[in-house]
Structures are given as structure tokens and as C-alpha cells.
Amino acid sequence: MGEGTSLPGFGGWYHLVFFGLLIPWAAWKSRHRLERGPLPPRPRHFVAVIIQLALFLGISLWVAWAEGIDLAQLPRSGLAPWGLAAVMLAAGLVLMAPRWRKGVERRERKLHLFMPRTGRERALWFGVSAAAGLSEEVTYRGVMFAIVAGLTGSPLAAAAVASVVFGVSHVVQGWRSVVIIMGIALALHGLVALSGSLLPAIVIHAVYDAVAGLAYGRMGEEMGYPVDGIPLADEPTEAVPGAASANS
């Protein structure tokens, strides 16, 4: 190993294999299953995603404890970290809103998974969004980043690796979305580095996902997107990224 590098223990290797290999593979399988089979009812899907993200959070917290990774740092003093987070959130929403509308206009089939339409579904979606913000930031921007940075001795390499894995783990949304999500992930790594904490990234991740889902639902109602989703015979060509959380 080179200077400034360190090998992880069992927990670290387990985290890399589980989240770096098994989860992208499972997302790939889910993509093909959704392309060829019926869409799940949204409430059941949202509950399943919340449970899945809670499990992932538990694994990552255990690995952080086993590897001595400190995830509890608060943002640096002052309003600068939160101001930057607010600017990033606003920019993301403004840039992505036209893509969301185009996706609904094209009747993209996978948007069914990100489009709460009833009061119960919206309540569950808020749970999905909060779980995604916490679980995914801890897992990728926190634990995976720290493990890969220890292995390579390079924070830039660690951010790149974690961003690629994070993007590919959302392949159910389509390859165009994977590339966009990788870019969002890199921006979130930058926010964590500048703020010294995961907290601003957790907050804007959760808020972004919540707004995206609510926007999809409203646009779906305005443009007559079928409540039960698009039939297989009408499946579109590409998905537009909405909430990064519903990944399998």
C-alpha cells in the first residue's frame, strides 16, 4: 500500500462488495423485471423502498462503527454551508423540472414508481424521501467515500468511485438518468467536503426527492398520466431521473 492508504477490515470489504457490486447488480435485474412485467402498486413499492433503505442505513452505520468512521460531524459554523446547500437545491430543481415534464408528456413507464397521486401515497413518499436522504448520504457520501479514500489515498478518486456506484445503482431509471445522478452525486461530495458534514447533503437530498415526487404527481394529474401506470405495450424509450431513492 502507498503512503496515506489503509486497508479496511471485514466490515469495510463487506460494504464495498455489497453496495459496490451486489446493489448495482440488483438494480440492473430490477430494470429488466420492470421492463418486462407489471408495475407494482405504488403504496406497496414505497413501503418496500423505505424498509430497504432502513436496512441499508443499518448496514452502513454498523460498518462505520466497525471501521471507526465518524459520521456525526456538524457543519462548519456560519450560514455558508446552508447557503451553498440552498443554492444547489434551487439549481437542481430549476434544471430538472423541464425534464420531469417531458418525461410525463412522453408517458415514460417507470415514472409510475415516483408519482404519488393520493394523500396516502404522498405521505409514504415523504417517508421514502427522508429515508433516501439519510440512508444514501450515509452509505455513499459517508461510509463508501471513507473506505475508498483509505484504500486509494485520494479523496477525488473516492468521490469518483462512490458517484459512479451511486449512479449505476439507479439504473432502473435509465442510462441517461445514471449519468445525471453521477453528476449530482459529485456535487453532493463537494458540498460534504466544503461543509465538513453530511447533514446539509442529507437535507437537500431529502427535499429534492420530495419535491420531485410531488411535481411528478401534479404533472401526472394535469396531463392525464394513467393512475395505474403505462401498459407494457406503450413502454417509452428512456426514464427521467426523479427521486434517486427508488432504485430497486
Short mmCIF file of C-alpha atoms in Angstrom, two decimals:
data_model
loop_
_atom_site.label_atom_id
_atom_site.label_comp_id
_atom_site.label_asym_id
_atom_site.label_seq_id
_atom_site.Cartn_x
_atom_site.Cartn_y
_atom_site.Cartn_z
CA MET A 1 0.00 0.00 0.00
CA GLY A 2 1.15 3.51 -0.74
CA GLU A 3 1.72 6.28 1.74
CA GLY A 4 -1.52 7.58 3.23
CA THR A 5 -3.51 4.46 2.35
CA SER A 6 -5.04 1.84 4.62
CA LEU A 7 -6.78 -1.49 4.18
CA PRO A 8 -10.32 -1.77 5.59
CA GLY A 9 -11.36 -4.55 7.91
CA PHE A 10 -14.05 -7.13 7.25
CA GLY A 11 -16.84 -4.58 7.58
CA GLY A 12 -15.25 -2.28 5.03
CA TRP A 13 -14.77 -5.03 2.47
CA TYR A 14 -18.32 -6.24 3.06
CA HIS A 15 -19.62 -2.71 2.44
CA LEU A 16 -17.68 -2.39 -0.81
CA VAL A 17 -18.90 -5.76 -2.12
CA PHE A 18 -22.49 -5.29 -1.00
CA PHE A 19 -23.00 -1.71 -2.17
CA GLY A 20 -20.37 -1.64 -4.91
CA LEU A 21 -21.32 -4.90 -6.66
CA LEU A 22 -24.49 -6.55 -5.34
CA ILE A 23 -26.71 -3.46 -5.26
CA PRO A 24 -25.85 -2.34 -8.83
CA TRP A 25 -26.46 -5.92 -10.00
CA ALA A 26 -29.82 -6.00 -8.19
CA ALA A 27 -30.75 -2.62 -9.74
CA TRP A 28 -29.92 -4.00 -13.19
CA LYS A 29 -32.14 -7.03 -12.57
CA SER A 30 -34.93 -4.74 -11.35
CA ARG A 31 -34.67 -2.64 -14.51
CA HIS A 32 -35.24 -5.69 -16.71
CA ARG A 33 -38.02 -7.01 -14.49
CA LEU A 34 -39.89 -3.70 -14.68
CA GLU A 35 -39.43 -3.55 -18.45
CA ARG A 36 -40.99 -6.97 -18.93
CA GLY A 37 -43.50 -7.30 -16.13
CA PRO A 38 -46.34 -5.50 -14.38
CA LEU A 39 -45.64 -2.42 -12.29
CA PRO A 40 -46.11 -2.83 -8.53
CA PRO A 41 -48.80 -0.86 -6.68
CA ARG A 42 -47.22 2.39 -5.53
CA PRO A 43 -48.05 2.12 -1.81
CA ARG A 44 -46.53 -1.36 -1.61
CA HIS A 45 -43.50 -0.20 -3.57
CA PHE A 46 -42.98 2.86 -1.35
CA VAL A 47 -43.16 0.74 1.82
CA ALA A 48 -40.69 -1.75 0.36
CA VAL A 49 -38.26 1.06 -0.54
CA ILE A 50 -38.45 2.55 2.97
CA ILE A 51 -37.68 -0.86 4.51
CA GLN A 52 -34.83 -1.42 2.06
CA LEU A 53 -33.28 1.97 2.77
CA ALA A 54 -33.60 1.43 6.53
CA LEU A 55 -31.74 -1.88 6.13
CA PHE A 56 -29.02 -0.19 4.08
CA LEU A 57 -28.67 2.53 6.69
CA GLY A 58 -28.28 -0.08 9.41
CA ILE A 59 -25.54 -1.86 7.45
CA SER A 60 -23.69 1.38 6.80
CA LEU A 61 -23.90 2.52 10.42
CA TRP A 62 -22.55 -0.85 11.57
CA VAL A 63 -19.66 -0.62 9.09
CA ALA A 64 -18.94 2.96 10.16
CA TRP A 65 -18.75 1.81 13.78
CA ALA A 66 -16.57 -1.20 12.90
CA GLU A 67 -14.21 0.89 10.75
CA GLY A 68 -14.04 3.90 13.06
CA ILE A 69 -15.64 6.26 10.53
CA ASP A 70 -17.01 9.42 12.14
CA LEU A 71 -20.33 10.39 10.58
CA ALA A 72 -21.51 12.76 13.30
CA GLN A 73 -19.65 15.93 12.36
CA LEU A 74 -21.80 19.08 12.36
CA PRO A 75 -21.50 21.67 9.57
CA ARG A 76 -18.85 24.35 9.96
CA SER A 77 -20.08 27.41 11.82
CA GLY A 78 -21.93 30.11 9.98
CA LEU A 79 -24.58 30.13 7.28
CA ALA A 80 -22.23 29.46 4.36
CA PRO A 81 -22.75 25.65 4.24
CA TRP A 82 -26.52 26.04 4.33
CA GLY A 83 -26.45 28.88 1.82
CA LEU A 84 -24.47 26.70 -0.58
CA ALA A 85 -26.87 23.82 0.02
CA ALA A 86 -29.85 26.08 -0.75
CA VAL A 87 -28.25 27.29 -3.98
CA MET A 88 -27.51 23.71 -5.05
CA LEU A 89 -31.05 22.61 -4.28
CA ALA A 90 -32.60 25.53 -6.16
CA ALA A 91 -30.33 24.94 -9.17
CA GLY A 92 -31.15 21.24 -9.24
CA LEU A 93 -34.90 21.85 -9.12
CA VAL A 94 -34.81 24.53 -11.82
CA LEU A 95 -32.64 22.41 -14.14
CA MET A 96 -34.58 19.18 -13.66
CA ALA A 97 -38.18 20.47 -13.75
CA PRO A 98 -38.32 20.61 -17.60
CA ARG A 99 -37.02 17.02 -17.76
CA TRP A 100 -39.68 15.87 -15.34
CA ARG A 101 -42.39 17.44 -17.51
CA LYS A 102 -41.00 15.90 -20.70
CA GLY A 103 -40.96 12.51 -19.04
CA VAL A 104 -44.62 12.78 -18.10
CA GLU A 105 -45.52 14.05 -21.57
CA ARG A 106 -43.77 11.04 -23.13
CA ARG A 107 -45.68 8.70 -20.78
CA GLU A 108 -42.47 7.11 -19.51
CA ARG A 109 -43.48 3.92 -17.78
CA LYS A 110 -41.06 3.94 -14.85
CA LEU A 111 -42.37 7.31 -13.64
CA HIS A 112 -45.18 5.31 -12.06
CA LEU A 113 -42.68 4.50 -9.29
CA PHE A 114 -42.02 8.17 -8.48
CA MET A 115 -45.51 9.65 -8.87
CA PRO A 116 -47.57 9.75 -5.65
CA ARG A 117 -51.18 10.57 -6.51
CA THR A 118 -53.19 10.16 -3.28
CA GLY A 119 -52.83 11.52 0.23
CA ARG A 120 -51.60 8.16 1.49
CA GLU A 121 -49.08 7.86 -1.33
CA ARG A 122 -47.78 11.38 -0.71
CA ALA A 123 -47.31 10.60 2.98
CA LEU A 124 -45.39 7.44 2.10
CA TRP A 125 -43.36 9.38 -0.46
CA PHE A 126 -42.21 11.79 2.24
CA GLY A 127 -41.01 8.70 4.13
CA VAL A 128 -39.19 7.45 1.04
CA SER A 129 -37.55 10.86 0.54
CA ALA A 130 -36.40 11.17 4.15
CA ALA A 131 -35.08 7.61 4.14
CA ALA A 132 -33.24 8.18 0.87
CA GLY A 133 -31.63 11.39 2.06
CA LEU A 134 -30.35 9.80 5.26
CA SER A 135 -29.51 6.29 4.04
CA GLU A 136 -27.91 7.15 0.72
CA GLU A 137 -25.83 10.04 2.02
CA VAL A 138 -24.51 7.96 4.92
CA THR A 139 -23.85 4.99 2.63
CA TYR A 140 -22.21 6.69 -0.35
CA ARG A 141 -21.01 10.15 0.70
CA GLY A 142 -20.07 8.90 4.18
CA VAL A 143 -19.01 5.27 4.50
CA MET A 144 -18.11 4.27 0.94
CA PHE A 145 -16.23 7.52 0.41
CA ALA A 146 -14.18 6.99 3.59
CA ILE A 147 -13.34 3.37 2.74
CA VAL A 148 -12.26 4.11 -0.83
CA ALA A 149 -10.33 7.20 0.27
CA GLY A 150 -8.46 5.00 2.74
CA LEU A 151 -7.70 2.44 0.04
CA THR A 152 -6.54 4.92 -2.61
CA GLY A 153 -5.24 7.79 -0.50
CA SER A 154 -7.19 10.11 -2.81
CA PRO A 155 -10.43 11.91 -1.82
CA LEU A 156 -11.02 12.75 -5.50
CA ALA A 157 -10.78 9.10 -6.53
CA ALA A 158 -13.06 8.13 -3.66
CA ALA A 159 -15.67 10.70 -4.69
CA ALA A 160 -15.50 9.50 -8.30
CA VAL A 161 -15.86 5.82 -7.38
CA ALA A 162 -18.71 6.44 -4.95
CA SER A 163 -20.50 8.64 -7.50
CA VAL A 164 -20.23 6.03 -10.26
CA VAL A 165 -21.54 3.30 -7.96
CA PHE A 166 -24.35 5.56 -6.77
CA GLY A 167 -25.36 6.38 -10.33
CA VAL A 168 -25.27 2.79 -11.59
CA SER A 169 -27.32 1.72 -8.55
CA HIS A 170 -30.12 3.86 -10.02
CA VAL A 171 -30.02 2.21 -13.45
CA VAL A 172 -33.70 1.32 -13.09
CA GLN A 173 -34.31 4.96 -14.08
CA GLY A 174 -32.41 4.63 -17.38
CA TRP A 175 -28.84 5.26 -18.52
CA ARG A 176 -29.37 8.95 -19.17
CA SER A 177 -30.52 9.27 -15.59
CA VAL A 178 -27.47 7.34 -14.38
CA VAL A 179 -25.17 9.97 -15.89
CA ILE A 180 -27.17 12.83 -14.38
CA ILE A 181 -27.25 11.15 -10.98
CA MET A 182 -23.47 10.69 -11.09
CA GLY A 183 -23.13 14.44 -11.60
CA ILE A 184 -25.49 15.17 -8.73
CA ALA A 185 -23.50 12.77 -6.53
CA LEU A 186 -20.24 14.56 -7.31
CA ALA A 187 -21.84 17.88 -6.40
CA LEU A 188 -23.01 16.39 -3.09
CA HIS A 189 -19.49 15.13 -2.37
CA GLY A 190 -18.30 18.69 -2.91
CA LEU A 191 -20.92 20.00 -0.51
CA VAL A 192 -19.83 17.49 2.15
CA ALA A 193 -16.19 18.48 1.69
CA LEU A 194 -16.93 22.20 1.93
CA SER A 195 -19.34 21.93 4.86
CA GLY A 196 -17.40 19.29 6.77
CA SER A 197 -20.63 17.39 7.44
CA LEU A 198 -23.15 15.04 5.84
CA LEU A 199 -26.07 17.00 7.27
CA PRO A 200 -26.58 19.63 4.53
CA ALA A 201 -26.36 16.92 1.85
CA ILE A 202 -28.88 14.77 3.72
CA VAL A 203 -31.33 17.67 3.96
CA ILE A 204 -31.19 18.80 0.34
CA HIS A 205 -31.25 15.20 -0.93
CA ALA A 206 -34.45 14.52 1.01
CA VAL A 207 -36.06 17.83 -0.01
CA TYR A 208 -35.14 17.33 -3.68
CA ASP A 209 -36.65 13.85 -3.75
CA ALA A 210 -39.81 15.03 -2.00
CA VAL A 211 -40.31 17.92 -4.43
CA ALA A 212 -39.59 15.71 -7.45
CA GLY A 213 -42.23 13.19 -6.44
CA LEU A 214 -44.84 15.83 -5.70
CA ALA A 215 -44.08 17.50 -9.03
CA TYR A 216 -44.43 14.22 -10.91
CA GLY A 217 -47.77 13.61 -9.21
CA ARG A 218 -49.09 17.06 -10.06
CA MET A 219 -47.88 16.86 -13.66
CA GLY A 220 -49.38 13.38 -13.98
CA GLU A 221 -52.77 14.70 -12.90
CA GLU A 222 -52.54 17.70 -15.24
CA MET A 223 -51.52 15.63 -18.28
CA GLY A 224 -53.68 12.59 -17.72
CA TYR A 225 -50.94 10.12 -16.86
CA PRO A 226 -52.77 6.85 -16.01
CA VAL A 227 -53.06 6.30 -12.26
CA ASP A 228 -52.14 2.62 -12.63
CA GLY A 229 -49.18 3.28 -14.93
CA ILE A 230 -48.47 2.80 -18.63
CA PRO A 231 -49.24 -0.64 -20.11
CA LEU A 232 -46.31 -2.68 -21.36
CA ALA A 233 -47.33 -2.24 -24.99
CA ASP A 234 -46.83 1.54 -24.68
CA GLU A 235 -43.49 1.48 -22.89
CA PRO A 236 -41.28 4.50 -23.73
CA THR A 237 -37.61 4.55 -24.53
CA GLU A 238 -35.99 6.28 -21.56
CA ALA A 239 -36.66 7.31 -17.98
CA VAL A 240 -36.05 10.72 -16.48
CA PRO A 241 -34.40 10.92 -13.05
CA GLY A 242 -36.69 11.88 -10.24
CA ALA A 243 -36.09 10.57 -6.73
CA ALA A 244 -32.77 8.74 -6.52
CA SER A 245 -34.11 6.68 -3.74
CA ALA A 246 -36.48 4.33 -5.59
CA ASN A 247 -33.71 2.26 -7.07
CA SER A 248 -34.93 -1.30 -6.99
#
